[in-house]
Amino acid sequence: MPNDIKDIAHAVEAASVMRLFASPPRVLTLGEPTHGVDAPLRLRNALFRQLVEEQGYRTVAVESDCVAALLVDDYVTTGAGHLADVLERGFSHGLGASPASRELVRWMRAFNVGRPASDRVRFAGFDGPLEMAYAASPRETLTALHRCLADHVDPGLLPCTAETLDRLLGPDDRWTDPAAMLDPSASFGRSAEAGELRLLADDLGALLHAWTPHLSAVTSRDAVDRALLHARAASGLLRYHHWMADASPSRLARLTGLRDQMMADRLLALAERAPVLVHAHNSHLQRDISSMRMGGRRLEWWSAGSIVNTRLGEAYGFLATAFGTLRHQGVDIPSPDTLEGALYALPTGPCVVDASELAAALAATKPVRRTSPYFGYAPLDPAQLARIDGVVFMKDVPED
């Protein structure tokens, strides 16, 4: 076993990543320690492009609204729509404004031109229809699910009419009031209408599962998958809204956990169809319990990665990204007694390191955890190396 970090650092390439695993993971994830920086996204794009072209991965999933992302998937697979509109409406969290997102979408579209449908690379969001300031109305997902069933199932089996759904849903702003994020009393999630909608969503989802054989015969795999996505998203949103109205001290921890549960459900559904490349914050992809401080409280929840890993085992792979400097955000040269500090001594640029070999090389120094300089930036915890497959290190991350 090499005991010098420079001997175990390799270029961030598909071949270097594949050497970390006995066999290619069904779900291969790449985390980042913070959002809003384009340089790691460009590195992601280059790596994912190699993994698609050389290793046969055919789905790219990012931390974005799973329903809105259907617009992006339509564009990259068939050319439907216009790029500017797809970037604006097909991404959440402002990701569509990133030049790296535009680069990724344009490359995926170019890759797919002339290829048979079975060999095209697909795009997916795996976040819920959620933003930091609000959760979406369940209207789009519930009405899409109801429409699919109404088109293909005996109307007598439907638990309600479209008009009943519309009446119970009411205006969308009753669901999307930003005040509800911090004030439970502003949430519509525990109204009588919301309670009835949760039951109807459950019945519609059960009917969809019962009639999946029929829908598979008369429609397409994509149509069935989208109906299942709408069913999961509708139930997930209504559950999320219900707990937004909770006034207990566990409210925020429950909401963060529900979000990652929605993420995990989406990733597992994608993995049933094809091997998946995934990009998100490290905290959503790690195998350990996640935590953060919000509203003066420490929140803990099981991440999407921990849930998926429990189901898939060795078919789940996790590469965590660490930064040396991010000076425009106040992240300066790391102390030599931190994990990032040991990696910063490398003369190379971006590199990937086997996490188990890195832990062995650092065994004598026992690095401490780096202090986080601002909210949203999550340095790696050396104690977690045993639960990480590889570390992607970016020495000096430039301002975009």
Coordinates of C-alpha atoms in Angstrom, one line a residue:
M1 CA 0.0 0.0 0.0
P2 CA 1.5 3.4 -1.0
N3 CA 2.1 5.6 2.0
D4 CA 2.6 8.9 0.0
I5 CA -0.5 10.6 -1.2
K6 CA 1.1 11.6 -4.5
D7 CA 1.5 7.9 -5.4
I8 CA -2.3 7.3 -5.1
A9 CA -3.5 10.5 -6.9
H10 CA -4.7 10.0 -10.5
A11 CA -6.3 12.1 -13.2
V12 CA -10.1 12.5 -13.0
E13 CA -10.9 10.1 -15.8
A14 CA -13.3 7.3 -16.4
A15 CA -10.5 4.7 -16.2
S16 CA -9.3 6.0 -12.8
V17 CA -12.8 6.0 -11.4
M18 CA -13.6 2.5 -12.6
R19 CA -10.5 1.2 -10.9
L20 CA -12.1 2.0 -7.6
F21 CA -14.8 -0.6 -8.0
A22 CA -14.8 -4.4 -8.5
S23 CA -17.5 -3.8 -11.2
P24 CA -19.2 -0.7 -12.5
P25 CA -21.8 0.5 -10.0
R26 CA -25.4 0.6 -11.1
V27 CA -25.7 4.0 -9.4
L28 CA -22.5 6.0 -9.6
T29 CA -22.7 9.3 -7.7
L30 CA -20.4 12.4 -7.6
G31 CA -20.9 14.9 -4.8
E32 CA -19.8 18.5 -4.3
P33 CA -19.2 20.3 -1.0
T34 CA -21.2 23.4 -2.0
H35 CA -23.5 24.7 -4.8
G36 CA -23.2 27.6 -7.1
V37 CA -19.7 27.1 -8.5
D38 CA -19.3 26.2 -12.2
A39 CA -15.7 24.7 -12.1
P40 CA -16.7 21.5 -10.4
L41 CA -19.7 21.2 -12.7
R42 CA -17.4 21.4 -15.8
L43 CA -15.3 18.7 -14.3
R44 CA -18.4 16.7 -13.7
N45 CA -19.4 17.2 -17.4
A46 CA -16.1 15.9 -18.6
L47 CA -16.1 12.9 -16.4
F48 CA -19.7 12.0 -17.1
R49 CA -19.1 12.3 -20.8
Q50 CA -16.3 9.8 -20.6
L51 CA -18.4 7.4 -18.5
V52 CA -21.2 7.6 -21.0
E53 CA -19.0 7.1 -24.0
E54 CA -16.6 4.5 -22.6
Q55 CA -18.6 2.7 -19.9
G56 CA -22.1 2.7 -21.3
Y57 CA -23.9 4.8 -18.7
R58 CA -27.1 6.1 -20.3
T59 CA -28.8 8.3 -17.6
V60 CA -27.5 11.5 -16.0
A61 CA -29.4 12.7 -12.9
V62 CA -28.8 16.0 -11.1
E63 CA -30.1 17.6 -8.0
S64 CA -33.1 19.3 -9.7
D65 CA -36.9 19.1 -9.8
C66 CA -37.8 15.6 -11.1
V67 CA -41.0 16.8 -12.8
A68 CA -39.5 19.9 -14.4
A69 CA -36.6 17.8 -15.7
L70 CA -38.9 15.9 -18.0
L71 CA -38.7 19.0 -20.3
V72 CA -34.9 18.6 -20.4
D73 CA -35.2 14.9 -21.1
D74 CA -37.5 15.5 -24.0
Y75 CA -35.1 18.0 -25.4
V76 CA -31.9 15.9 -25.2
T77 CA -33.6 12.7 -26.5
T78 CA -35.8 14.1 -29.3
G79 CA -34.9 17.8 -29.7
A80 CA -38.4 18.9 -28.5
G81 CA -38.5 22.6 -27.4
H82 CA -36.0 25.3 -27.4
L83 CA -32.7 25.3 -25.4
A84 CA -33.3 28.6 -23.7
D85 CA -36.8 27.6 -22.5
V86 CA -35.6 24.2 -21.5
L87 CA -32.8 25.7 -19.3
E88 CA -35.2 28.2 -17.8
R89 CA -38.1 25.9 -17.0
G90 CA -36.5 22.5 -16.9
F91 CA -34.2 23.1 -13.9
S92 CA -34.9 24.2 -10.3
H93 CA -32.6 25.9 -7.8
G94 CA -31.3 28.3 -10.5
L95 CA -29.3 25.5 -12.1
G96 CA -30.5 26.4 -15.6
A97 CA -28.6 29.7 -15.4
S98 CA -25.2 27.9 -15.1
P99 CA -23.1 27.8 -18.2
A100 CA -22.1 24.2 -17.2
S101 CA -25.7 23.2 -17.3
R102 CA -26.1 24.6 -20.8
E103 CA -22.9 22.7 -21.8
L104 CA -24.2 19.4 -20.4
V105 CA -27.6 19.7 -22.1
R106 CA -26.0 20.7 -25.4
W107 CA -23.6 17.8 -25.3
M108 CA -26.3 15.3 -24.4
R109 CA -28.4 16.5 -27.3
A110 CA -25.5 16.2 -29.7
F111 CA -24.6 12.8 -28.5
N112 CA -28.2 11.5 -29.1
V113 CA -28.6 12.8 -32.7
G114 CA -28.9 9.8 -35.0
R115 CA -28.8 7.2 -32.2
P116 CA -31.6 4.7 -31.7
A117 CA -33.9 5.4 -28.8
S118 CA -32.4 2.4 -26.8
D119 CA -28.9 4.0 -27.0
R120 CA -29.7 7.6 -26.2
V121 CA -28.5 9.1 -22.9
R122 CA -31.4 10.3 -20.7
F123 CA -31.6 13.3 -18.4
A124 CA -33.3 13.2 -15.0
G125 CA -33.9 15.4 -12.0
F126 CA -34.0 13.5 -8.8
D127 CA -35.0 16.2 -6.3
G128 CA -38.6 16.8 -5.3
P129 CA -40.6 19.7 -6.7
L130 CA -39.2 21.8 -3.9
E131 CA -37.3 25.0 -3.4
M132 CA -35.6 26.5 -0.3
A133 CA -38.5 29.0 0.0
Y134 CA -41.5 26.8 -0.8
A135 CA -42.9 23.5 -2.0
A136 CA -44.8 23.3 -5.2
S137 CA -48.5 22.8 -5.5
P138 CA -49.4 19.2 -6.1
R139 CA -51.7 20.3 -9.0
E140 CA -49.3 19.3 -11.9
T141 CA -48.5 15.9 -10.6
L142 CA -52.0 14.9 -9.4
T143 CA -53.7 16.1 -12.6
A144 CA -51.2 14.4 -14.8
L145 CA -51.6 11.1 -12.9
H146 CA -55.4 11.4 -13.1
R147 CA -55.3 12.2 -16.8
C148 CA -53.2 9.2 -17.6
L149 CA -55.6 6.9 -15.7
A150 CA -58.7 8.5 -17.2
D151 CA -57.4 7.8 -20.7
H152 CA -56.8 4.1 -20.1
V153 CA -58.8 2.8 -17.2
D154 CA -62.6 2.3 -16.7
P155 CA -63.9 5.7 -15.4
G156 CA -65.8 3.8 -12.7
L157 CA -62.6 2.8 -11.1
L158 CA -61.3 6.3 -10.6
P159 CA -61.7 7.5 -7.0
C160 CA -62.7 11.1 -8.1
T161 CA -63.3 13.3 -11.1
A162 CA -60.9 15.9 -12.5
E163 CA -63.3 18.5 -11.3
T164 CA -63.1 17.2 -7.8
L165 CA -59.4 17.4 -7.9
D166 CA -59.5 21.0 -9.2
R167 CA -61.9 22.0 -6.4
L168 CA -59.8 20.5 -3.7
L169 CA -56.6 21.9 -5.0
G170 CA -57.9 25.4 -5.3
P171 CA -55.5 28.3 -6.3
D172 CA -51.8 27.3 -6.3
D173 CA -50.7 30.2 -4.1
R174 CA -52.4 28.5 -1.1
W175 CA -49.7 25.8 -1.5
T176 CA -46.7 28.0 -2.4
D177 CA -46.8 30.7 0.2
P178 CA -43.1 31.3 1.2
A179 CA -44.2 32.1 4.8
A180 CA -45.1 28.5 5.3
M181 CA -41.4 27.5 5.1
L182 CA -40.8 29.0 8.6
D183 CA -44.3 29.5 9.9
P184 CA -46.3 26.2 10.2
S185 CA -49.5 28.2 10.7
A186 CA -49.2 29.5 7.1
S187 CA -49.1 26.0 5.6
F188 CA -52.2 24.6 3.8
G189 CA -50.9 21.1 4.4
R190 CA -53.3 20.1 7.2
S191 CA -56.5 21.6 5.8
A192 CA -59.5 19.3 5.2
E193 CA -58.8 19.6 1.4
A194 CA -55.2 18.6 1.8
G195 CA -56.2 15.6 3.9
E196 CA -58.7 14.4 1.3
L197 CA -56.2 14.9 -1.5
R198 CA -53.7 12.7 0.3
L199 CA -56.2 9.9 0.4
L200 CA -57.0 10.4 -3.3
A201 CA -53.4 10.4 -4.2
D202 CA -52.9 7.1 -2.5
D203 CA -55.9 5.6 -4.3
L204 CA -54.8 6.9 -7.7
G205 CA -51.3 5.5 -7.1
A206 CA -52.7 2.2 -6.1
L207 CA -54.9 2.1 -9.2
L208 CA -51.9 2.9 -11.3
H209 CA -49.9 0.0 -9.9
A210 CA -52.8 -2.4 -10.3
W211 CA -53.3 -1.4 -14.0
T212 CA -49.6 -1.2 -14.9
P213 CA -49.8 -4.4 -17.0
H214 CA -52.5 -2.8 -19.1
L215 CA -50.8 0.6 -19.4
S216 CA -47.6 -1.2 -20.4
A217 CA -49.4 -3.0 -23.2
V218 CA -51.3 0.0 -24.6
T219 CA -48.8 2.8 -24.1
S220 CA -45.0 2.9 -23.7
R221 CA -42.4 2.3 -21.0
D222 CA -41.8 6.0 -20.9
A223 CA -45.5 6.8 -20.4
V224 CA -45.7 4.3 -17.5
D225 CA -42.5 5.6 -15.9
R226 CA -43.8 9.1 -16.1
A227 CA -47.1 8.2 -14.5
L228 CA -45.3 6.4 -11.7
L229 CA -43.1 9.5 -11.3
H230 CA -46.2 11.7 -11.0
A231 CA -47.7 9.3 -8.5
R232 CA -44.6 9.4 -6.3
A233 CA -44.2 13.1 -6.6
A234 CA -47.8 13.8 -5.8
S235 CA -47.8 11.7 -2.7
G236 CA -44.4 13.0 -1.6
L237 CA -45.5 16.7 -2.0
L238 CA -48.7 16.2 -0.1
R239 CA -46.8 14.5 2.7
Y240 CA -44.2 17.3 2.7
H241 CA -47.0 19.9 2.9
H242 CA -48.6 18.0 5.7
W243 CA -45.4 18.2 7.8
M244 CA -44.8 21.8 6.9
A245 CA -47.8 22.5 9.1
D246 CA -46.2 20.7 12.0
A247 CA -45.2 23.0 14.9
S248 CA -43.1 20.5 16.8
P249 CA -39.3 20.9 17.3
S250 CA -38.7 18.0 14.9
R251 CA -40.3 19.8 12.0
L252 CA -37.2 20.9 10.0
A253 CA -35.4 17.6 10.6
R254 CA -38.5 15.7 9.3
L255 CA -38.7 17.9 6.2
T256 CA -35.1 17.4 5.3
G257 CA -35.5 13.7 5.7
L258 CA -38.7 13.6 3.6
R259 CA -36.8 15.5 0.8
D260 CA -34.0 12.9 0.7
Q261 CA -36.6 10.1 0.8
M262 CA -38.1 11.5 -2.4
M263 CA -34.6 11.7 -3.9
A264 CA -33.9 8.1 -3.0
D265 CA -37.2 6.8 -4.5
R266 CA -36.4 8.6 -7.7
L267 CA -32.9 7.2 -7.9
L268 CA -34.1 3.6 -7.2
A269 CA -36.7 4.0 -10.0
L270 CA -34.1 5.3 -12.4
A271 CA -31.7 2.4 -11.5
E272 CA -34.4 -0.2 -12.4
R273 CA -34.2 1.0 -16.0
A274 CA -30.5 1.7 -16.6
P275 CA -27.2 2.5 -14.9
V276 CA -27.2 6.1 -13.6
L277 CA -24.7 8.8 -13.1
V278 CA -25.7 11.2 -10.3
H279 CA -24.5 14.6 -9.2
A280 CA -25.6 16.5 -6.1
H281 CA -24.3 17.9 -2.8
N282 CA -22.1 15.5 -0.8
S283 CA -24.7 15.5 2.0
H284 CA -27.4 14.0 -0.2
L285 CA -25.1 11.2 -1.5
Q286 CA -23.0 10.1 1.4
R287 CA -23.6 6.7 3.1
D288 CA -23.6 8.3 6.6
I289 CA -26.3 10.2 8.4
S290 CA -26.3 13.8 7.3
S291 CA -26.5 16.9 9.5
M292 CA -26.7 20.7 9.4
R293 CA -27.5 23.6 11.6
M294 CA -30.6 25.5 10.7
G295 CA -32.6 27.9 12.8
G296 CA -30.2 27.4 15.7
R297 CA -30.8 23.7 15.8
R298 CA -28.7 20.7 14.6
L299 CA -30.7 18.7 12.2
E300 CA -30.0 15.0 11.4
W301 CA -31.5 12.9 8.6
W302 CA -30.6 9.8 6.6
S303 CA -29.4 10.9 3.1
A304 CA -30.7 9.7 -0.2
G305 CA -27.3 8.0 -0.7
S306 CA -27.6 6.1 2.6
I307 CA -31.1 4.8 1.7
V308 CA -30.1 3.8 -1.9
N309 CA -26.9 2.2 -0.6
T310 CA -28.9 0.1 1.9
R311 CA -31.0 -1.2 -1.1
L312 CA -28.2 -1.6 -3.7
G313 CA -25.1 -2.4 -1.6
E314 CA -22.0 -2.7 -3.9
A315 CA -24.1 -1.5 -6.8
Y316 CA -24.0 2.0 -5.3
G317 CA -20.8 4.1 -5.7
F318 CA -20.0 7.4 -4.1
L319 CA -17.3 9.8 -5.0
A320 CA -17.0 12.8 -2.7
T321 CA -15.5 16.1 -3.9
A322 CA -13.3 18.2 -1.7
F323 CA -11.9 21.7 -2.4
G324 CA -8.6 23.2 -1.5
T325 CA -9.4 26.9 -1.9
L326 CA -12.5 28.7 -2.9
R327 CA -11.2 32.2 -2.2
H328 CA -14.1 34.2 -3.5
Q329 CA -16.2 32.5 -0.8
G330 CA -13.7 32.9 2.0
V331 CA -12.2 29.4 1.8
D332 CA -8.5 29.9 2.0
I333 CA -5.5 27.5 1.9
P334 CA -6.4 24.6 4.3
S335 CA -4.4 23.8 7.4
P336 CA -1.8 21.0 6.9
D337 CA -3.5 19.0 9.7
T338 CA -6.8 18.6 7.7
L339 CA -7.7 16.1 5.0
E340 CA -7.9 18.9 2.5
G341 CA -4.6 20.3 3.7
A342 CA -2.8 17.0 3.0
L343 CA -4.3 16.9 -0.5
Y344 CA -3.4 20.5 -1.1
A345 CA 0.3 19.6 -0.9
L346 CA -0.1 17.7 -4.2
P347 CA 1.5 19.5 -7.1
T348 CA -1.3 18.3 -9.5
G349 CA -4.6 19.8 -10.5
P350 CA -7.9 17.9 -10.1
C351 CA -7.3 14.3 -9.1
V352 CA -9.2 11.3 -7.9
V353 CA -7.9 9.2 -4.9
D354 CA -9.0 5.8 -3.6
A355 CA -10.6 6.7 -0.2
S356 CA -9.3 3.5 1.5
E357 CA -5.7 4.2 0.2
L358 CA -6.1 7.9 1.3
A359 CA -7.2 6.8 4.8
A360 CA -4.1 4.5 5.0
A361 CA -1.8 7.3 3.9
L362 CA -3.2 9.6 6.5
A363 CA -3.3 7.1 9.3
A364 CA -0.1 8.4 11.0
T365 CA -1.2 12.1 10.9
K366 CA -4.9 11.6 11.9
P367 CA -6.2 14.8 10.2
V368 CA -8.8 16.9 12.0
R369 CA -12.0 18.0 10.3
R370 CA -11.7 21.4 8.5
T371 CA -13.8 24.2 9.8
S372 CA -16.7 25.3 7.5
P373 CA -16.4 29.0 6.7
Y374 CA -19.9 29.5 5.5
F375 CA -23.4 27.9 5.4
G376 CA -23.7 25.4 2.6
Y377 CA -20.0 24.5 2.4
A378 CA -19.3 21.0 3.8
P379 CA -15.7 20.0 4.1
L380 CA -15.0 16.2 4.2
D381 CA -14.9 14.5 7.6
P382 CA -11.8 12.2 7.7
A383 CA -13.8 9.8 9.9
Q384 CA -16.1 9.1 6.9
L385 CA -13.4 7.9 4.5
A386 CA -14.3 4.3 5.2
R387 CA -17.7 4.9 3.8
I388 CA -16.5 6.7 0.6
D389 CA -15.2 5.0 -2.5
G390 CA -13.1 7.9 -3.9
V391 CA -12.3 11.5 -3.3
V392 CA -12.2 14.0 -6.2
F393 CA -10.0 16.9 -5.2
M394 CA -9.9 20.3 -6.8
K395 CA -6.9 22.3 -5.5
D396 CA -7.9 25.9 -6.3
V397 CA -11.4 26.5 -7.5
P398 CA -11.7 29.7 -9.5
E399 CA -14.5 32.2 -9.4
D400 CA -16.8 31.8 -12.4

